[in-house]
Amino acid sequence: MKVTPWEVEGKIDYDKLIKEFGTQKIDETLLGRVKRHAGDLHPYLRRGFYFSHRDLNLVLDDYENGRGFFLYTGRKPSGPMHIGHLTPMILTKWLQDVYGVNLYIEITDDEKFVFDRNAGWDKIDGWAEDNIRDIAAIGFNPDKTFIFRDREYIRHVYPLVLEVARRVTFSTTKAVFGFTNESNIGQIFYPAYQTIPTMFEKKRCLIPCAIDQDPYWRIQRDIAESIGYKKTAAIHSKFLPPLTGIFGKMSASIADTAVWLNDDEKTIAKKINKYAFSGGQPSVEEHRKKGGNPEIDVPFQWLRLLFEPDDAKLEKIEGDYRSGALLTGELKAILIEKLNKFLEEHRKKRERADVEKYMKTGKLAQKMWETHY
Ligand code: TYM
């Protein structure tokens, strides 16, 4: 198993990752506290999609003691977004609604540039624009959210980037990210910028993301206090699995095994029917007799993680699938319908989204353009 911000290989053992990365499991006590604040738990939390954290307990203490906290997440504009990329945004919105806090979203055009020698600015800027629209469609609070592109915002933060950069050695980045002597120096410098939004306020920062981004937070936690900021907190999700099997990561590099936010209805139906790994039996007769296995069935797992928030309905689907009453094709049809509905709604919201508010004219955006760190 290998998990870095750029590569995920092998069958992922999430308990082992918690140990290797030195993070903590999100346990019932923590969930209970969030539930008390929110009145309910987001399905990603309730169903264990978000499974690991750093200092979430301290974030909740800060909230309860009136010190407050803020949220930060991000996206590298490397092409269109798939539904996996949207999941941290969805949980972030839920947290912003529950806690009423500020949110910063970093668009790392610089990261794409230094990590992909084939990508020029024309392409990267086009993807950034497209991705920002998808992100704005989530419906964050326009006065409490600031979305910025690294290249455009750099002059406001360069002194702080340098404060971080001179405290992080090459040998640390080698150990944390696996850089080698062949890595270009843009790659080695880039992590400094990704830590910066955790210092946009003197309060504690909470970062929702998949576990692949955790190495950055390790660097931040090593040095933040020496510059007068708090160690960042984070909550980590598992990877939304690709269509082809539940053990991997939905990845941009294998287009057919991901669901893209711009996939049309026909494409969705075709993809799910053709590629979605099934826990069902090879023939209808056998399936009716033995039933299917929802644990390894991608359509079921996608419903569980993303598209069927109603526990009673999900339980019925699971029971029927296990007993053989529900066939693989029927289960896939349920997913296709839900997924297409979700994408259709998303696209409508995308058209209506007021990107300018998040980037320039909203209250927080305006303040950020007047601030120099
Ligand atoms: P990027 O663009 O690779 O991914 C964006 C976000 O999506 C998460 N992610 C996934 N989540 C669930 N299932 C998947 N299969 C899946 N694949 C990716 C990532 O963990 C990420 O949260 N360097 C970052 C950009 C960034 C950032 C941040 C991300 C800058 N600051 C702060 C999170 C928090 C990147 O390349 O993300």
Coordinates of C-alpha atoms and ligand atoms in Angstrom, one line a residue:
M1 CA 0.0 0.0 0.0
K2 CA 1.3 3.5 -0.9
V3 CA -0.6 6.7 -0.1
T4 CA 1.0 10.1 -1.0
P5 CA -0.7 13.3 -2.2
W6 CA 0.1 12.2 -5.8
E7 CA -0.2 8.5 -5.7
V8 CA -2.4 5.8 -4.2
E9 CA -1.4 2.2 -4.8
G10 CA -2.6 -1.2 -3.6
K11 CA -5.4 -2.1 -1.3
I12 CA -5.8 0.6 1.3
D13 CA -5.8 -0.4 4.9
Y14 CA -7.3 2.6 6.7
D15 CA -6.5 1.4 10.2
K16 CA -2.9 1.0 9.2
L17 CA -2.8 4.5 7.7
I18 CA -4.0 6.0 11.0
K19 CA -1.0 4.3 12.6
E20 CA 1.5 5.1 9.9
F21 CA 0.4 8.8 9.7
G22 CA 0.0 9.2 13.4
T23 CA -3.5 10.4 13.2
Q24 CA -6.5 9.5 15.4
K25 CA -9.7 7.6 14.7
I26 CA -12.9 9.6 14.8
D27 CA -14.7 7.8 17.6
E28 CA -18.2 7.8 19.0
T29 CA -17.4 10.4 21.7
L30 CA -16.3 12.9 19.0
L31 CA -19.3 12.1 16.8
G32 CA -21.5 12.6 19.8
R33 CA -20.1 16.1 20.4
V34 CA -20.6 17.1 16.8
K35 CA -24.1 15.7 16.9
R36 CA -24.9 17.8 19.9
H37 CA -23.8 20.9 18.1
A38 CA -25.5 20.0 14.8
G39 CA -28.6 18.2 15.9
D40 CA -27.8 15.5 13.5
L41 CA -24.7 14.0 11.8
H42 CA -23.8 14.3 8.1
P43 CA -24.0 10.8 6.5
Y44 CA -20.2 11.0 5.7
L45 CA -19.6 11.2 9.5
R46 CA -22.4 8.8 10.5
R47 CA -21.3 6.2 8.0
G48 CA -17.5 6.4 8.7
F49 CA -16.5 7.9 5.3
Y50 CA -14.6 10.5 7.4
F51 CA -12.7 8.2 9.7
S52 CA -9.5 10.0 10.9
H53 CA -8.6 13.3 12.4
R54 CA -6.0 15.5 14.0
D55 CA -7.1 17.6 17.0
L56 CA -10.8 17.6 16.1
N57 CA -11.4 17.4 19.9
L58 CA -9.5 20.8 20.3
V59 CA -11.6 22.4 17.5
L60 CA -14.7 21.3 19.4
D61 CA -13.3 22.7 22.7
D62 CA -12.5 26.0 20.9
Y63 CA -16.1 26.1 19.7
E64 CA -17.6 25.3 23.0
N65 CA -15.4 27.8 24.8
G66 CA -16.3 30.6 22.4
R67 CA -12.8 30.9 20.9
G68 CA -14.1 29.7 17.5
F69 CA -12.2 28.2 14.6
F70 CA -12.2 28.4 10.8
L71 CA -12.3 26.0 7.8
Y72 CA -9.9 25.5 4.9
T73 CA -9.9 23.2 2.0
G74 CA -8.6 23.2 -1.6
R75 CA -8.4 21.8 -5.1
K76 CA -5.7 21.4 -7.7
P77 CA -7.0 22.4 -11.1
S78 CA -5.9 19.3 -13.0
G79 CA -8.9 18.7 -15.2
P80 CA -12.6 18.5 -14.7
M81 CA -13.7 17.4 -11.2
H82 CA -15.0 14.0 -10.3
I83 CA -17.5 13.2 -7.6
G84 CA -14.8 12.2 -5.2
H85 CA -13.3 15.7 -5.4
L86 CA -16.6 17.1 -4.5
T87 CA -17.0 15.2 -1.2
P88 CA -14.7 17.4 1.0
M89 CA -16.5 20.4 -0.4
I90 CA -19.9 18.9 0.6
L91 CA -18.8 18.2 4.2
T92 CA -17.1 21.6 4.4
K93 CA -20.4 23.3 3.5
W94 CA -22.2 21.3 6.1
L95 CA -19.6 22.3 8.8
Q96 CA -19.8 25.9 7.7
D97 CA -23.6 25.8 8.1
V98 CA -23.5 24.1 11.5
Y99 CA -20.7 26.3 13.0
G100 CA -21.2 29.5 11.0
V101 CA -17.5 29.9 10.5
N102 CA -15.2 31.4 7.8
L103 CA -13.9 29.2 5.0
Y104 CA -10.8 29.5 2.7
I105 CA -10.5 27.5 -0.5
E106 CA -7.1 27.4 -2.2
I107 CA -6.9 26.7 -5.9
T108 CA -3.4 25.4 -6.5
D109 CA -2.7 26.3 -10.1
D110 CA 1.0 26.5 -9.1
E111 CA 1.0 23.0 -7.8
K112 CA -0.4 21.7 -11.1
F113 CA 2.2 23.7 -13.0
V114 CA 5.2 22.3 -11.1
F115 CA 3.9 18.7 -10.9
D116 CA 2.9 18.4 -14.5
R117 CA 5.4 19.4 -17.1
N118 CA 2.8 19.0 -19.9
A119 CA 0.4 21.5 -18.4
G120 CA 0.6 25.1 -19.6
W121 CA -1.1 28.1 -18.1
D122 CA -3.9 28.2 -20.7
K123 CA -5.0 24.8 -19.8
I124 CA -4.6 25.2 -16.0
D125 CA -6.4 28.5 -16.0
G126 CA -9.3 27.0 -17.9
W127 CA -9.6 24.1 -15.5
A128 CA -9.3 26.5 -12.5
E129 CA -12.2 28.5 -13.9
D130 CA -14.3 25.3 -14.4
N131 CA -13.4 23.8 -11.0
I132 CA -14.2 27.1 -9.2
R133 CA -17.6 27.1 -10.7
D134 CA -18.2 23.5 -9.5
I135 CA -17.0 24.5 -6.0
A136 CA -19.1 27.7 -5.9
A137 CA -22.1 25.5 -6.9
I138 CA -21.9 23.9 -3.4
G139 CA -23.5 27.1 -2.0
F140 CA -21.1 28.2 0.7
N141 CA -21.9 31.4 2.6
P142 CA -20.8 34.1 0.2
D143 CA -19.8 36.5 2.9
K144 CA -17.8 34.0 4.9
T145 CA -16.0 32.2 2.1
F146 CA -12.9 33.2 0.1
I147 CA -11.8 31.2 -2.9
F148 CA -8.4 32.2 -4.4
R149 CA -5.9 31.1 -7.0
D150 CA -2.4 30.7 -5.7
R151 CA -0.8 32.6 -8.6
E152 CA -3.1 35.5 -8.2
Y153 CA -3.0 35.8 -4.4
I154 CA 0.8 35.2 -3.9
R155 CA 1.8 38.8 -3.3
H156 CA -0.5 39.0 -0.3
V157 CA 1.2 36.0 1.4
Y158 CA 4.7 35.8 0.0
P159 CA 6.4 36.9 3.2
L160 CA 4.5 34.3 5.2
V161 CA 5.3 31.6 2.6
L162 CA 9.0 32.5 3.2
E163 CA 8.6 32.3 7.0
V164 CA 7.4 28.7 6.4
A165 CA 9.9 27.9 3.7
R166 CA 12.9 28.8 5.8
R167 CA 11.8 26.5 8.6
V168 CA 11.3 23.4 6.4
T169 CA 14.4 21.5 5.3
F170 CA 14.8 19.5 2.1
S171 CA 15.4 16.4 4.2
T172 CA 12.0 16.8 5.9
T173 CA 10.2 17.2 2.6
K174 CA 12.0 14.1 1.3
A175 CA 10.9 12.1 4.3
V176 CA 7.3 13.5 4.3
F177 CA 6.6 13.6 0.5
G178 CA 9.2 11.2 -0.9
F179 CA 10.9 13.9 -3.0
T180 CA 14.2 12.9 -4.6
N181 CA 17.2 14.6 -6.1
E182 CA 15.3 14.5 -9.4
S183 CA 12.3 16.4 -8.0
N184 CA 12.2 19.9 -9.4
I185 CA 12.7 22.7 -6.9
G186 CA 9.2 24.1 -7.6
Q187 CA 7.8 20.9 -6.2
I188 CA 10.0 21.1 -3.1
F189 CA 9.0 24.7 -2.5
Y190 CA 5.3 24.3 -3.2
P191 CA 4.2 22.6 0.1
A192 CA 5.1 25.9 1.9
Y193 CA 2.1 27.6 0.1
Q194 CA -0.3 24.8 0.9
T195 CA 0.2 25.4 4.7
I196 CA -0.4 29.2 4.5
P197 CA -4.3 29.2 4.6
T198 CA -4.1 27.5 8.0
M199 CA -2.6 30.8 9.2
F200 CA -5.2 33.2 7.7
E201 CA -6.6 33.6 11.2
K202 CA -5.1 33.2 14.7
K203 CA -7.8 30.7 15.5
R204 CA -7.5 27.0 15.0
C205 CA -8.0 25.8 11.5
L206 CA -10.0 22.7 10.6
I207 CA -9.3 21.0 7.2
P208 CA -11.7 18.5 5.6
C209 CA -9.9 16.5 2.9
A210 CA -9.1 12.9 2.0
I211 CA -6.2 11.3 3.9
D212 CA -3.8 11.8 1.0
Q213 CA -3.4 15.5 1.9
D214 CA -2.2 14.8 5.5
P215 CA 1.6 15.1 4.8
Y216 CA 1.1 18.8 4.3
W217 CA -0.5 19.1 7.7
R218 CA 2.4 17.3 9.3
I219 CA 4.8 20.0 8.0
Q220 CA 2.4 22.7 9.2
R221 CA 2.1 21.2 12.6
D222 CA 5.9 21.1 13.0
I223 CA 6.4 24.8 12.5
A224 CA 3.1 26.8 13.0
E225 CA 3.7 27.6 16.6
S226 CA 7.2 28.9 16.0
I227 CA 5.6 31.6 13.8
G228 CA 2.8 32.4 16.2
Y229 CA 0.0 30.3 14.8
K230 CA -1.9 27.2 15.9
K231 CA -1.2 23.7 14.8
T232 CA -3.9 22.9 12.2
A233 CA -6.6 20.3 12.8
A234 CA -7.9 18.1 10.1
I235 CA -10.6 15.5 9.4
H236 CA -9.7 12.9 6.8
S237 CA -12.0 10.9 4.5
K238 CA -11.3 7.5 2.9
F239 CA -11.2 7.6 -0.9
L240 CA -14.3 7.3 -2.8
P241 CA -13.6 4.0 -4.7
P242 CA -13.4 3.9 -8.5
L243 CA -16.2 2.1 -10.4
T244 CA -14.0 -0.9 -10.9
G245 CA -13.5 -2.0 -7.3
I246 CA -13.9 -0.8 -3.8
F247 CA -10.3 -1.0 -2.7
G248 CA -8.7 1.8 -4.7
K249 CA -9.1 5.5 -5.2
M250 CA -11.3 7.2 -7.8
S251 CA -8.6 8.8 -9.8
A252 CA -8.5 11.4 -12.6
S253 CA -6.0 9.3 -14.5
I254 CA -8.4 6.5 -15.4
A255 CA -11.3 8.4 -16.9
D256 CA -13.8 5.6 -17.3
T257 CA -13.7 4.5 -13.7
A258 CA -14.5 7.9 -12.4
V259 CA -17.8 9.9 -12.6
W260 CA -17.2 13.4 -13.8
L261 CA -19.4 16.3 -12.9
N262 CA -19.9 16.9 -16.6
D263 CA -20.9 13.3 -17.5
D264 CA -24.3 13.3 -19.2
E265 CA -27.2 10.9 -18.5
K266 CA -26.3 8.4 -21.1
T267 CA -22.6 8.3 -20.2
I268 CA -23.5 7.6 -16.6
A269 CA -25.8 4.7 -17.4
K270 CA -23.2 3.2 -19.8
K271 CA -20.4 3.6 -17.3
I272 CA -22.2 2.1 -14.3
N273 CA -23.6 -0.8 -16.3
K274 CA -20.3 -1.5 -18.0
Y275 CA -17.7 -0.9 -15.3
A276 CA -19.3 -0.8 -11.8
F277 CA -17.9 -3.8 -9.9
S278 CA -20.7 -5.9 -8.6
G279 CA -21.0 -8.1 -5.5
G280 CA -23.8 -10.0 -7.2
Q281 CA -23.7 -13.6 -8.5
P282 CA -22.9 -14.5 -12.2
S283 CA -26.4 -15.6 -13.0
V284 CA -29.9 -14.5 -12.0
E285 CA -30.7 -18.0 -10.6
E286 CA -27.6 -18.1 -8.5
H287 CA -28.2 -14.5 -7.3
R288 CA -31.8 -15.3 -6.3
K289 CA -30.5 -18.3 -4.3
K290 CA -27.3 -16.9 -2.7
G291 CA -27.9 -13.2 -2.8
G292 CA -25.3 -10.5 -3.3
N293 CA -22.5 -9.1 -1.2
P294 CA -23.0 -5.3 -0.6
E295 CA -19.6 -4.9 1.1
I296 CA -17.7 -5.3 -2.1
D297 CA -20.4 -3.9 -4.4
V298 CA -19.5 -0.5 -5.8
P299 CA -23.0 0.7 -6.6
F300 CA -24.1 -0.2 -3.1
Q301 CA -21.1 1.5 -1.5
W302 CA -21.6 4.6 -3.6
L303 CA -25.2 4.7 -2.5
R304 CA -24.1 4.3 1.1
L305 CA -21.4 6.9 1.0
L306 CA -23.0 9.5 -1.3
F307 CA -26.4 9.1 -2.7
E308 CA -28.8 7.5 -0.2
P309 CA -28.7 9.5 3.0
D310 CA -31.9 7.9 4.3
D311 CA -30.9 5.1 6.7
A312 CA -34.2 3.2 6.4
K313 CA -34.1 3.1 2.6
L314 CA -30.5 2.1 2.5
E315 CA -31.2 -0.8 5.0
K316 CA -34.0 -2.0 2.8
I317 CA -31.7 -2.0 -0.3
E318 CA -29.0 -3.8 1.6
G319 CA -31.4 -6.5 2.9
D320 CA -33.0 -7.1 -0.5
Y321 CA -29.6 -7.3 -2.1
R322 CA -28.2 -9.8 0.4
S323 CA -31.3 -12.0 0.2
G324 CA -31.2 -12.0 -3.6
A325 CA -34.6 -10.2 -4.0
L326 CA -32.7 -7.2 -5.6
L327 CA -30.7 -8.0 -8.7
T328 CA -27.4 -6.4 -9.7
G329 CA -29.0 -4.7 -12.7
E330 CA -31.8 -3.3 -10.4
L331 CA -29.3 -2.0 -7.9
K332 CA -27.3 -0.3 -10.6
A333 CA -30.5 1.3 -11.9
I334 CA -31.1 2.8 -8.5
L335 CA -27.6 4.3 -8.5
I336 CA -27.9 5.6 -12.1
E337 CA -31.2 7.4 -11.3
K338 CA -29.8 9.0 -8.1
L339 CA -26.5 9.9 -9.7
N340 CA -28.1 11.6 -12.7
K341 CA -30.5 13.5 -10.4
F342 CA -27.6 14.7 -8.3
L343 CA -25.6 15.7 -11.4
E344 CA -28.5 17.5 -13.0
E345 CA -29.1 19.5 -9.8
H346 CA -25.4 20.3 -9.5
R347 CA -25.2 21.6 -13.0
K348 CA -28.2 23.9 -12.4
K349 CA -26.5 25.3 -9.3
R350 CA -23.3 25.7 -11.3
E351 CA -25.0 27.9 -13.8
R352 CA -26.4 30.1 -11.1
A353 CA -23.3 30.3 -8.9
D354 CA -22.0 33.8 -8.1
V355 CA -18.2 33.1 -8.4
E356 CA -17.3 36.8 -8.1
K357 CA -18.7 37.0 -4.6
Y358 CA -16.4 34.2 -3.3
M359 CA -13.3 35.5 -5.1
K360 CA -13.7 39.3 -5.0
T361 CA -16.8 41.0 -3.7
G362 CA -18.1 39.1 -0.7
K363 CA -17.3 40.4 2.8
L364 CA -14.5 37.9 3.5
A365 CA -13.1 38.1 0.0
Q366 CA -12.9 41.9 0.2
K367 CA -11.1 41.7 3.5
M368 CA -8.6 39.2 2.2
W369 CA -7.7 41.4 -0.8
E370 CA -6.9 44.2 1.7
T371 CA -4.8 42.0 3.9
H372 CA -1.0 41.3 3.5
Y373 CA 0.6 38.6 5.6
Ligands
TYM1 P1 -6.9 17.5 -5.4 O1 -7.4 18.5 -6.4 O2 -6.1 16.3 -5.8 O3 -8.2 16.9 -4.6 C1 -9.2 17.8 -4.1 C2 -9.8 17.2 -2.9 O4 -10.4 15.9 -3.1 C3 -9.9 14.9 -2.3 N1 -9.9 13.6 -3.1 C4 -10.8 12.7 -2.8 N2 -11.7 12.5 -1.9 C5 -12.5 11.4 -1.9 N3 -12.3 10.4 -2.8 C6 -11.4 10.5 -3.7 N4 -11.2 9.5 -4.6 C7 -10.6 11.6 -3.8 N5 -9.5 12.1 -4.6 C8 -9.2 13.3 -4.1 C9 -8.5 15.4 -1.9 O5 -8.0 14.8 -0.7 C10 -8.7 16.8 -1.8 O6 -9.3 17.1 -0.5 N6 -3.0 19.7 -3.0 C11 -4.5 19.6 -3.1 C12 -5.1 20.9 -3.2 C13 -5.2 21.6 -1.9 C14 -6.0 21.1 -0.7 C15 -5.8 22.1 0.3 C16 -6.8 20.0 -0.6 C17 -4.6 22.7 -1.5 N7 -5.0 23.0 -0.2 C18 -6.4 21.9 1.5 C19 -7.4 19.8 0.7 C20 -7.2 20.8 1.7 C21 -4.9 18.7 -4.2 O7 -4.1 18.3 -5.1 O8 -6.2 18.2 -4.2

